[in-house]
Amino acid sequence: MTTLLEQRLTDHRIKPTAMRLLVLEYLLSRQSALGLSDIEKAMAPADRITIYRTLKTFEQNGLVHLIDDGTGVHKYALCDNCDPAEHHDTHVHFYCTVCKETYCLPDTKIPDIGLPAGFILSEMNLIVKGHCDKCRL
Amino acid sequence: MTTLLEQRLTDHRIKPTAMRLLVLEYLLSRQSALGLSDIEKAMAPADRITIYRTLKTFEQNGLVHLIDDGTGVHKYALCDNCDPAEHHDTHVHFYCTVCKETYCLPDTKIPDIGLPAGFILSEMNLIVKGHCDKCRL
DNA sequence: AAAATATTTGCAATGCAATTGCATTTTTAT
DNA sequence: ATAAAAATGCAATTGCATTGCAAATATTTT
Ligand SMILES: [Mn+2]
Ligand SMILES: [Mn+2]
Ligand SMILES: [Zn+2]
Ligand SMILES: [Zn+2]
């Protein structure tokens, strides 16, 4: 018998170890992007480095994507439907300056940009800061 | 008598010290955004921390803006015409993966984004990666 | 099942860049 | 000239990502 969690890992060619199942389960339970320290706290007393490598494996296999939200801390969020080979997470990310949470906005795509002549685009990262829907006045 | 460099500092309520004049002059001489280490090399053997604080002062007074280009190193570039009080550098930044230089694209503004209901925008940062005009194949 | 191999994990150590504390020097005001 | 304020230089700290390596665990081969 194989659970849904296990299935999700094996679909991305990741062997389902205990740690990996726990991390995946935790990511699924949260709706915002998480930093390594966040996950570390939830997994205590599991080793930080193991979680780090777990997330790296997830990222390399298209299960999570890495978000640079400008805080200096890498955030991780589950991919919607990325290939094990290639990511295609081209959505905007939102950082709430009140609750300090980082959200994926999967339906908000980064618009095309007209670059000066001679500039060739390969990737884009758009991060928006402000107040999230839960932090209104 | 007061030089143009001195004028530019005093216009932003910054007292023109030797170090500050040198850093400003160097920023003017380069067309890409610079990291602290870049400037440090050019100012050798001047102290790194003094340069750091010089740049911080510049930034606080609207003379330079700080760019987070995703490399993990802060980059500094002269502002076009910012108030001493408030920045309004809403342009796109471009990171060339070949020459590793970061460029301001002052004429390429970040387009408006439609956020989900309840999200209030306060700032945006768009960084585009690719090949710059000097690094074509 | 036992041995050999490959993978995963845990701990220690490293590296890198931003940032701060504090004493010293320099500048400005009295 | 003296006192106050600002700028500088050095040392130290912090906070993160990242790697080396040995121990533990899982997988494959005999
Ligand atoms: Mn996302
Ligand atoms: Mn710029
Ligand atoms: Zn919020
Ligand atoms: Zn280039």
XYZ file of C-alpha atoms (C1' of nucleotides) and ligand atoms in Angstrom:
338
model
C 0.000 0.000 0.000
C 1.215 3.458 -0.805
C -0.195 6.682 0.619
C -0.904 9.866 -1.271
C 2.135 11.488 0.294
C 4.361 8.650 -0.838
C 2.828 8.820 -4.263
C 3.604 12.492 -4.556
C 7.246 11.833 -3.775
C 7.665 8.870 -6.061
C 5.943 10.782 -8.867
C 8.895 13.129 -8.624
C 11.428 10.286 -8.422
C 12.093 10.936 -4.733
C 12.410 7.996 -2.398
C 9.949 8.401 0.471
C 11.946 8.485 3.685
C 10.423 9.376 7.030
C 11.935 12.858 7.031
C 10.804 13.583 3.502
C 7.255 12.509 4.246
C 7.158 14.713 7.312
C 8.500 17.738 5.480
C 6.100 17.265 2.587
C 3.192 16.850 4.965
C 4.154 20.045 6.730
C 4.469 21.999 3.508
C 1.025 20.812 2.495
C -0.433 21.914 5.811
C 0.740 25.526 5.429
C -0.485 27.968 2.839
C 2.482 30.323 2.820
C 6.050 29.784 1.727
C 8.359 28.629 4.492
C 11.952 29.237 5.419
C 14.306 26.525 6.524
C 14.097 27.696 10.130
C 10.306 27.554 10.079
C 10.398 23.962 8.987
C 13.182 23.168 11.396
C 11.047 24.346 14.309
C 8.135 22.229 13.192
C 10.369 19.186 12.796
C 12.265 19.604 16.053
C 14.496 17.999 17.070
C 15.309 16.832 13.554
C 18.570 17.999 12.107
C 18.626 21.278 10.227
C 20.986 20.035 7.552
C 18.899 17.021 6.768
C 15.905 19.272 6.230
C 18.041 21.547 4.110
C 19.020 18.634 1.893
C 15.483 17.346 1.826
C 14.308 20.670 0.477
C 17.146 20.741 -2.004
C 16.126 17.333 -3.272
C 12.524 18.494 -3.522
C 13.603 21.544 -5.443
C 15.784 19.607 -7.856
C 12.929 17.256 -8.589
C 10.275 19.856 -9.240
C 8.305 19.293 -6.054
C 8.994 22.666 -4.467
C 10.336 25.928 -5.799
C 12.732 28.272 -4.099
C 11.605 31.847 -3.535
C 13.848 34.815 -3.040
C 11.535 37.301 -1.363
C 14.198 39.843 -0.552
C 14.286 39.105 3.157
C 17.612 37.322 2.832
C 16.050 34.015 3.800
C 15.177 31.445 1.165
C 11.568 30.374 1.175
C 10.166 27.106 -0.127
C 6.723 26.425 -1.524
C 5.157 23.437 -3.212
C 5.036 23.561 -6.968
C 1.689 23.439 -8.622
C 2.542 21.065 -11.401
C 6.211 21.228 -12.303
C 8.101 18.556 -14.166
C 10.762 16.647 -12.298
C 13.076 18.104 -14.933
C 12.064 21.721 -15.253
C 10.317 24.365 -13.199
C 7.760 26.700 -14.669
C 6.750 28.792 -11.710
C 6.453 32.174 -13.291
C 4.005 33.642 -10.826
C 4.362 36.662 -8.597
C 5.290 36.336 -4.930
C 3.914 38.562 -2.227
C 5.633 39.463 1.000
C 3.400 40.865 3.730
C 5.290 43.427 5.794
C 2.851 42.962 8.674
C 2.698 39.222 9.250
C 6.036 38.621 7.468
C 4.581 35.794 5.462
C 5.456 35.117 1.854
C 2.699 33.947 -0.464
C 2.649 32.449 -3.899
C 0.153 34.145 -6.172
C -0.233 31.326 -8.682
C -2.841 33.149 -10.713
C -0.824 36.349 -10.950
C 1.697 35.849 -13.708
C 4.619 38.153 -14.351
C 3.744 40.284 -17.367
C 6.020 40.515 -20.363
C 8.589 43.270 -20.205
C 9.991 45.244 -23.089
C 13.754 45.220 -22.608
C 16.232 47.585 -24.248
C 17.737 46.421 -27.527
C 20.289 43.653 -27.117
C 19.072 42.332 -23.801
C 17.984 38.678 -23.838
C 15.668 37.480 -21.103
C 16.011 34.089 -19.492
C 14.187 34.429 -16.177
C 12.287 36.908 -14.065
C 11.535 37.339 -10.400
C 8.852 39.725 -9.247
C 8.249 40.232 -5.596
C 5.526 42.506 -4.337
C 5.483 43.884 -0.816
C 2.541 45.195 1.120
C -0.304 44.022 3.319
C -1.868 40.637 2.748
C -5.587 39.982 2.834
C -5.415 38.840 6.453
C -3.589 41.963 7.616
C -5.947 44.718 6.546
C -6.537 47.610 8.839
C 34.436 77.275 -4.513
C 32.402 74.100 -4.660
C 32.751 71.368 -7.257
C 29.939 69.516 -9.005
C 30.612 66.453 -6.874
C 30.353 68.489 -3.695
C 27.197 70.081 -4.989
C 25.612 66.717 -5.611
C 26.295 65.690 -2.038
C 25.125 68.886 -0.413
C 21.987 68.843 -2.541
C 21.163 65.653 -0.701
C 22.130 67.087 2.693
C 25.299 65.011 2.841
C 28.463 66.596 4.110
C 31.197 66.189 1.520
C 34.036 64.279 3.133
C 36.982 62.903 1.202
C 35.689 59.346 1.304
C 32.219 60.362 0.191
C 33.556 62.321 -2.743
C 35.688 59.399 -3.836
C 32.825 56.929 -3.609
C 30.465 59.220 -5.489
C 33.059 59.816 -8.170
C 33.551 56.100 -8.570
C 29.838 55.416 -8.819
C 29.555 58.063 -11.510
C 32.385 56.485 -13.475
C 30.693 53.091 -13.699
C 27.515 52.325 -15.589
C 26.464 49.193 -13.714
C 25.352 48.738 -10.138
C 28.172 47.912 -7.735
C 28.560 45.748 -4.689
C 30.354 46.852 -1.573
C 33.330 44.655 -2.410
C 33.623 46.193 -5.867
C 33.829 49.642 -4.381
C 36.143 48.460 -1.660
C 38.633 47.223 -4.234
C 38.539 50.499 -6.076
C 39.040 52.479 -2.869
C 41.792 50.288 -1.443
C 43.135 50.498 1.165
C 40.180 52.430 2.541
C 38.171 50.731 5.238
C 35.280 48.521 4.171
C 33.019 49.650 6.990
C 33.479 53.298 6.227
C 32.460 52.629 2.646
C 29.516 50.614 3.909
C 28.364 53.530 6.021
C 29.021 55.970 3.235
C 26.707 53.996 0.986
C 24.142 53.745 3.729
C 24.185 57.499 4.132
C 23.849 57.920 0.376
C 20.921 55.560 0.364
C 19.159 57.256 3.241
C 19.478 60.595 1.521
C 18.180 59.549 -1.876
C 21.512 59.676 -3.676
C 21.797 55.949 -4.390
C 19.327 53.114 -4.279
C 19.918 49.625 -3.026
C 19.295 46.761 -5.427
C 18.575 43.197 -4.474
C 19.438 41.336 -7.642
C 19.102 37.884 -6.156
C 22.825 37.184 -6.034
C 22.886 37.628 -2.279
C 25.063 40.704 -2.558
C 23.574 44.161 -2.246
C 24.222 46.398 -5.202
C 24.225 50.188 -5.215
C 23.433 52.527 -8.068
C 22.999 56.265 -8.310
C 19.452 57.524 -8.238
C 18.221 59.439 -11.188
C 16.363 62.135 -9.354
C 15.188 60.978 -5.966
C 14.223 63.224 -3.086
C 16.392 63.214 -0.011
C 13.243 62.053 1.732
C 11.786 59.404 -0.531
C 12.927 57.047 -3.262
C 10.957 56.526 -6.404
C 13.077 54.075 -8.323
C 10.448 51.857 -9.781
C 12.438 50.616 -12.716
C 13.446 47.086 -13.618
C 16.900 45.727 -12.852
C 18.750 43.350 -15.105
C 21.319 40.797 -14.040
C 23.552 39.441 -16.792
C 24.418 35.825 -16.115
C 27.445 36.094 -18.403
C 29.311 39.177 -17.194
C 27.636 39.091 -13.772
C 26.853 42.776 -13.949
C 23.645 44.302 -12.663
C 22.121 47.141 -14.650
C 19.430 49.663 -13.935
C 16.911 49.920 -16.735
C 15.603 53.392 -15.905
C 13.272 53.469 -18.884
C 11.773 50.081 -18.165
C 9.168 50.568 -15.482
C 7.543 47.771 -13.558
C 4.034 47.346 -14.977
C 1.007 47.420 -12.748
C -0.039 44.068 -11.357
C -3.523 42.923 -10.542
C -3.361 41.455 -7.069
C -5.936 39.137 -5.502
C -8.658 40.819 -3.477
C -7.487 42.161 -0.144
C -3.827 42.502 -1.014
C -2.457 46.042 -0.728
C 0.694 46.891 -2.631
C 3.398 49.110 -1.202
C 6.490 48.242 -3.242
C 7.694 46.003 -6.016
C 10.991 44.559 -7.094
C 11.423 43.043 -10.529
C 14.695 41.535 -11.471
C 15.269 40.095 -14.923
C 18.080 37.685 -15.671
C 19.645 36.950 -19.015
C 22.323 38.208 -21.375
C 23.097 41.900 -21.531
C 23.691 43.810 -24.742
C 27.458 43.447 -24.413
C 27.321 39.680 -23.946
C 25.540 38.570 -27.071
C 26.719 35.443 -28.851
C 20.794 -14.676 4.637
C 25.186 -12.458 4.323
C 28.133 -9.365 2.048
C 28.788 -5.482 -0.844
C 27.106 -1.125 -2.524
C 24.560 2.994 -2.575
C 21.868 6.394 -0.266
C 20.578 9.119 3.570
C 21.442 11.257 7.777
C 23.827 13.971 11.627
C 27.375 16.665 13.398
C 31.114 19.835 12.820
C 33.156 23.200 10.245
C 33.433 26.701 6.664
C 32.372 30.757 3.991
C 30.384 35.050 2.975
C 28.171 39.203 3.475
C 25.596 42.457 6.430
C 25.666 44.782 10.647
C 26.961 46.680 15.278
C 30.007 48.398 19.423
C 33.289 51.266 20.746
C 37.408 53.914 20.868
C 39.849 57.343 18.039
C 40.131 60.972 14.930
C 38.309 64.841 12.621
C 35.073 68.463 12.000
C 31.845 71.949 13.630
C 29.834 74.949 17.063
C 30.355 77.749 21.350
C 40.507 77.415 22.964
C 37.112 74.316 24.566
C 33.198 71.542 24.114
C 30.023 69.001 21.291
C 28.978 66.453 17.215
C 30.045 63.708 13.368
C 32.907 60.541 10.782
C 36.194 56.927 10.697
C 38.733 52.405 11.655
C 39.167 48.173 13.821
C 37.300 44.159 16.117
C 33.623 41.349 16.815
C 29.025 39.502 15.973
C 25.206 37.719 13.537
C 22.627 35.078 10.279
C 22.402 32.601 6.764
C 23.746 28.993 3.027
C 26.790 25.344 2.044
C 30.226 21.490 2.319
C 33.200 17.423 4.374
C 33.054 13.366 6.379
C 31.815 9.571 9.239
C 27.855 6.849 11.031
C 23.501 4.843 10.070
C 20.168 3.021 7.023
C 18.396 1.051 2.921
C 19.112 -1.442 -1.445
C 21.264 -4.673 -4.402
C 24.097 -8.582 -5.380
C 26.064 -13.058 -4.321
Mn 5.547 30.374 -5.760
Mn 18.185 51.045 -10.356
Zn -0.048 39.602 6.367
Zn 26.699 40.858 -19.697
